Amino acid sequence: CSSDLKNQLATSSMESGEVLIWDLNSGKIIQVLPHPNAVAQIAWNPEGDVLACGCADNQVYLWDVTANTHIHVLAGHSDFPTRVSFSYDGQFLASRGWDGTLRFWDPWTGQQLFKLMVSGFTCGFSKTGYHYGYSSGLSNMGYFDIGPSRECRLLWPSLASAAQGLSCDFSPDGQLLLTAHEDGVR
């Protein structure tokens, strides 16, 4: 996971609880962030100074990489948080766990804002807004619109070709949600 603004790369391994911060100019490790268990997913905030780490101890650790300190330990998942992502402006953090919950946090206060049950995969925030893509069930794919709006939209593919959804991502302008299925892309 790279932070283009700071020219740094963060790496994690299921073999170790250490997250390594690399300087891309020198190719050297400049920081080691210890965790009590394996870390599967990491994400930089947009400014490149805060790193979110989903740990196998069922918590998400937020690090101020500049100060080399924990900002918050986000507790709430009852199983491994395997996906973390920041909104485009860093105002929201989402974490998805093997417990089937998708949790939204205020990364600055560490408070959980709300949680949803999601029985599929998630693709994270769009790059231009507060849209968060997901799949739930065989063909139910859509996005949550997080923020001032309280709207949630569901996109239903044609039932004649309701193939298993495999992944999703937003277009760079945030206007399209692209979904990959067993029988093609929509």
mmCIF file of C-alpha atoms in Angstrom:
data_model
loop_
_atom_site.group_PDB
_atom_site.id
_atom_site.type_symbol
_atom_site.label_atom_id
_atom_site.label_comp_id
_atom_site.label_asym_id
_atom_site.label_seq_id
_atom_site.Cartn_x
_atom_site.Cartn_y
_atom_site.Cartn_z
ATOM 1 C CA CYS A 1 0.000 0.000 0.000
ATOM 2 C CA SER A 2 1.782 3.175 -1.091
ATOM 3 C CA SER A 3 1.509 6.755 0.082
ATOM 4 C CA ASP A 4 2.339 8.838 -2.970
ATOM 5 C CA LEU A 5 2.399 12.087 -0.987
ATOM 6 C CA LYS A 6 5.107 10.841 1.377
ATOM 7 C CA ASN A 7 6.850 8.559 -1.149
ATOM 8 C CA GLN A 8 6.444 5.653 1.261
ATOM 9 C CA LEU A 9 5.265 2.074 0.988
ATOM 10 C CA ALA A 10 3.643 0.116 3.822
ATOM 11 C CA THR A 11 3.785 -3.671 3.740
ATOM 12 C CA SER A 12 2.260 -6.320 5.979
ATOM 13 C CA SER A 13 2.427 -10.082 6.182
ATOM 14 C CA MET A 14 0.235 -12.823 7.576
ATOM 15 C CA GLU A 15 3.453 -14.307 8.989
ATOM 16 C CA SER A 16 4.134 -11.401 11.333
ATOM 17 C CA GLY A 17 2.387 -8.657 13.224
ATOM 18 C CA GLU A 18 4.837 -6.084 11.920
ATOM 19 C CA VAL A 19 3.894 -3.470 9.369
ATOM 20 C CA LEU A 20 6.967 -2.116 7.619
ATOM 21 C CA ILE A 21 7.198 1.429 6.244
ATOM 22 C CA TRP A 22 9.658 1.736 3.366
ATOM 23 C CA ASP A 23 11.187 4.888 1.920
ATOM 24 C CA LEU A 24 10.774 4.495 -1.848
ATOM 25 C CA ASN A 25 13.709 6.797 -2.606
ATOM 26 C CA SER A 26 16.281 4.854 -0.590
ATOM 27 C CA GLY A 27 14.579 1.439 -0.624
ATOM 28 C CA LYS A 28 15.147 1.144 3.125
ATOM 29 C CA ILE A 29 12.801 0.334 5.993
ATOM 30 C CA ILE A 30 12.309 3.535 7.966
ATOM 31 C CA GLN A 31 9.706 2.372 10.479
ATOM 32 C CA VAL A 32 8.319 -0.810 12.037
ATOM 33 C CA LEU A 33 4.791 -0.740 13.467
ATOM 34 C CA PRO A 34 4.274 -3.705 15.853
ATOM 35 C CA HIS A 35 0.874 -5.400 16.205
ATOM 36 C CA PRO A 36 -0.192 -8.236 18.525
ATOM 37 C CA ASN A 37 -1.114 -10.506 15.604
ATOM 38 C CA ALA A 38 -1.014 -10.776 11.790
ATOM 39 C CA VAL A 39 -2.127 -7.796 9.702
ATOM 40 C CA ALA A 40 -4.031 -8.593 6.499
ATOM 41 C CA GLN A 41 -5.114 -5.188 5.245
ATOM 42 C CA ILE A 42 -3.637 -1.706 5.432
ATOM 43 C CA ALA A 43 -4.718 1.669 4.031
ATOM 44 C CA TRP A 44 -3.242 5.178 4.042
ATOM 45 C CA ASN A 45 -5.371 8.240 4.638
ATOM 46 C CA PRO A 46 -5.314 10.757 1.735
ATOM 47 C CA GLU A 47 -2.610 12.913 3.384
ATOM 48 C CA GLY A 48 -0.313 9.899 3.746
ATOM 49 C CA ASP A 49 0.391 10.364 7.443
ATOM 50 C CA VAL A 50 -2.164 8.002 9.031
ATOM 51 C CA LEU A 51 -2.189 4.261 8.417
ATOM 52 C CA ALA A 52 -5.110 1.936 9.244
ATOM 53 C CA CYS A 53 -4.198 -1.708 9.901
ATOM 54 C CA GLY A 54 -6.726 -4.566 10.157
ATOM 55 C CA CYS A 55 -5.279 -7.011 12.681
ATOM 56 C CA ALA A 56 -6.103 -10.677 13.382
ATOM 57 C CA ASP A 57 -6.816 -9.720 17.020
ATOM 58 C CA ASN A 58 -10.157 -8.378 15.627
ATOM 59 C CA GLN A 59 -9.182 -4.727 15.961
ATOM 60 C CA VAL A 60 -8.183 -1.931 13.584
ATOM 61 C CA TYR A 61 -5.129 0.071 14.577
ATOM 62 C CA LEU A 62 -4.741 3.686 13.462
ATOM 63 C CA TRP A 63 -1.163 4.956 13.433
ATOM 64 C CA ASP A 64 0.194 8.466 13.128
ATOM 65 C CA VAL A 65 3.190 7.417 11.064
ATOM 66 C CA THR A 66 4.882 10.809 11.407
ATOM 67 C CA ALA A 67 4.850 10.601 15.230
ATOM 68 C CA ASN A 68 5.179 6.764 15.311
ATOM 69 C CA THR A 69 2.226 6.443 17.722
ATOM 70 C CA HIS A 70 -1.206 4.825 17.886
ATOM 71 C CA ILE A 71 -3.996 7.291 17.335
ATOM 72 C CA HIS A 72 -6.777 4.816 18.127
ATOM 73 C CA VAL A 73 -7.477 1.115 18.466
ATOM 74 C CA LEU A 74 -10.902 0.508 16.936
ATOM 75 C CA ALA A 75 -12.685 -2.378 18.647
ATOM 76 C CA GLY A 76 -15.989 -3.819 17.525
ATOM 77 C CA HIS A 77 -15.349 -6.660 15.099
ATOM 78 C CA SER A 78 -15.795 -10.148 16.502
ATOM 79 C CA ASP A 79 -13.574 -11.610 13.780
ATOM 80 C CA PHE A 80 -10.602 -10.543 11.641
ATOM 81 C CA PRO A 81 -11.091 -7.141 9.887
ATOM 82 C CA THR A 82 -9.862 -8.033 6.396
ATOM 83 C CA ARG A 83 -10.533 -4.747 4.591
ATOM 84 C CA VAL A 84 -9.947 -1.142 5.618
ATOM 85 C CA SER A 85 -10.325 1.996 3.511
ATOM 86 C CA PHE A 86 -10.487 5.764 3.975
ATOM 87 C CA SER A 87 -12.920 8.053 2.205
ATOM 88 C CA TYR A 88 -11.430 10.348 -0.443
ATOM 89 C CA ASP A 89 -11.081 13.193 2.068
ATOM 90 C CA GLY A 90 -10.114 11.107 5.110
ATOM 91 C CA GLN A 91 -13.275 11.942 7.052
ATOM 92 C CA PHE A 92 -14.489 8.323 7.209
ATOM 93 C CA LEU A 93 -12.828 4.956 7.676
ATOM 94 C CA ALA A 94 -14.574 1.712 6.765
ATOM 95 C CA SER A 95 -13.611 -1.744 8.013
ATOM 96 C CA ARG A 96 -15.029 -5.049 6.792
ATOM 97 C CA GLY A 97 -14.552 -8.169 8.901
ATOM 98 C CA TRP A 98 -15.008 -11.912 8.644
ATOM 99 C CA ASP A 99 -17.794 -11.398 11.171
ATOM 100 C CA GLY A 100 -19.978 -10.114 8.297
ATOM 101 C CA THR A 101 -20.006 -6.523 9.519
ATOM 102 C CA LEU A 102 -19.083 -3.394 7.648
ATOM 103 C CA ARG A 103 -18.273 -0.666 10.157
ATOM 104 C CA PHE A 104 -17.884 3.053 9.521
ATOM 105 C CA TRP A 105 -15.687 5.085 11.869
ATOM 106 C CA ASP A 106 -14.671 8.648 12.523
ATOM 107 C CA PRO A 107 -10.879 8.185 12.307
ATOM 108 C CA TRP A 108 -10.182 11.363 14.283
ATOM 109 C CA THR A 109 -12.272 10.479 17.343
ATOM 110 C CA GLY A 110 -12.141 6.688 17.018
ATOM 111 C CA GLN A 111 -15.929 6.490 17.368
ATOM 112 C CA GLN A 112 -17.905 3.925 15.426
ATOM 113 C CA LEU A 113 -20.572 5.796 13.448
ATOM 114 C CA PHE A 114 -22.644 2.769 12.417
ATOM 115 C CA LYS A 115 -22.399 -0.826 11.273
ATOM 116 C CA LEU A 116 -24.132 -2.884 8.612
ATOM 117 C CA MET A 117 -24.362 -6.609 7.995
ATOM 118 C CA VAL A 118 -22.885 -7.451 4.577
ATOM 119 C CA SER A 119 -22.690 -11.039 3.327
ATOM 120 C CA GLY A 120 -20.424 -10.486 0.363
ATOM 121 C CA PHE A 121 -17.460 -8.367 -0.568
ATOM 122 C CA THR A 122 -16.854 -4.638 -0.487
ATOM 123 C CA CYS A 123 -14.783 -2.489 -2.807
ATOM 124 C CA GLY A 124 -14.286 0.648 -0.754
ATOM 125 C CA PHE A 125 -14.986 4.318 -1.284
ATOM 126 C CA SER A 126 -15.194 6.109 -4.606
ATOM 127 C CA LYS A 127 -12.435 8.633 -5.271
ATOM 128 C CA THR A 128 -14.816 11.576 -5.582
ATOM 129 C CA GLY A 129 -17.503 11.186 -2.959
ATOM 130 C CA TYR A 130 -18.870 9.192 -0.103
ATOM 131 C CA HIS A 131 -20.050 6.200 -2.137
ATOM 132 C CA TYR A 132 -19.045 2.801 -0.767
ATOM 133 C CA GLY A 133 -19.501 -0.224 -3.063
ATOM 134 C CA TYR A 134 -20.601 -3.675 -1.906
ATOM 135 C CA SER A 135 -22.083 -7.001 -2.892
ATOM 136 C CA SER A 136 -24.490 -8.929 -0.719
ATOM 137 C CA GLY A 137 -25.759 -12.312 -1.799
ATOM 138 C CA LEU A 138 -25.676 -13.777 -5.295
ATOM 139 C CA SER A 139 -26.493 -10.745 -7.454
ATOM 140 C CA ASN A 140 -27.313 -7.886 -5.066
ATOM 141 C CA MET A 141 -24.692 -5.229 -5.760
ATOM 142 C CA GLY A 142 -24.806 -1.545 -5.048
ATOM 143 C CA TYR A 143 -23.356 1.244 -3.016
ATOM 144 C CA PHE A 144 -23.954 3.062 0.210
ATOM 145 C CA ASP A 145 -24.001 6.831 0.027
ATOM 146 C CA ILE A 146 -22.334 7.945 3.266
ATOM 147 C CA GLY A 147 -22.454 11.516 4.544
ATOM 148 C CA PRO A 148 -25.124 14.191 4.686
ATOM 149 C CA SER A 149 -27.484 12.068 2.598
ATOM 150 C CA ARG A 150 -29.229 9.099 4.212
ATOM 151 C CA GLU A 151 -29.834 7.341 0.913
ATOM 152 C CA CYS A 152 -28.861 3.774 0.063
ATOM 153 C CA ARG A 153 -29.197 2.601 -3.523
ATOM 154 C CA LEU A 154 -29.301 -1.001 -4.671
ATOM 155 C CA LEU A 155 -28.370 -2.017 -8.206
ATOM 156 C CA TRP A 156 -30.063 -5.150 -9.471
ATOM 157 C CA PRO A 157 -28.620 -6.919 -12.521
ATOM 158 C CA SER A 158 -30.975 -8.702 -14.894
ATOM 159 C CA LEU A 159 -32.330 -11.842 -13.212
ATOM 160 C CA ALA A 160 -31.762 -13.735 -16.488
ATOM 161 C CA SER A 161 -28.012 -13.363 -16.012
ATOM 162 C CA ALA A 162 -27.751 -13.169 -12.226
ATOM 163 C CA ALA A 163 -24.211 -14.558 -11.994
ATOM 164 C CA GLN A 164 -22.142 -14.468 -8.835
ATOM 165 C CA GLY A 165 -20.531 -11.081 -8.209
ATOM 166 C CA LEU A 166 -16.762 -11.316 -7.747
ATOM 167 C CA SER A 167 -15.486 -7.751 -7.280
ATOM 168 C CA CYS A 168 -16.324 -4.118 -7.847
ATOM 169 C CA ASP A 169 -14.669 -0.725 -8.209
ATOM 170 C CA PHE A 170 -15.644 2.836 -9.029
ATOM 171 C CA SER A 171 -14.597 4.715 -12.150
ATOM 172 C CA PRO A 172 -12.054 7.515 -11.499
ATOM 173 C CA ASP A 173 -14.790 10.172 -11.662
ATOM 174 C CA GLY A 174 -16.991 8.229 -9.211
ATOM 175 C CA GLN A 175 -19.955 8.177 -11.606
ATOM 176 C CA LEU A 176 -19.896 4.456 -12.420
ATOM 177 C CA LEU A 177 -19.764 1.352 -10.242
ATOM 178 C CA LEU A 178 -18.116 -1.418 -12.249
ATOM 179 C CA THR A 179 -18.847 -4.984 -11.181
ATOM 180 C CA ALA A 180 -17.168 -8.227 -12.230
ATOM 181 C CA HIS A 181 -19.327 -11.374 -12.379
ATOM 182 C CA GLU A 182 -18.752 -14.958 -13.384
ATOM 183 C CA ASP A 183 -20.296 -14.169 -16.783
ATOM 184 C CA GLY A 184 -18.755 -10.756 -17.505
ATOM 185 C CA VAL A 185 -18.455 -7.130 -16.401
ATOM 186 C CA ARG A 186 -21.332 -4.736 -15.783
#
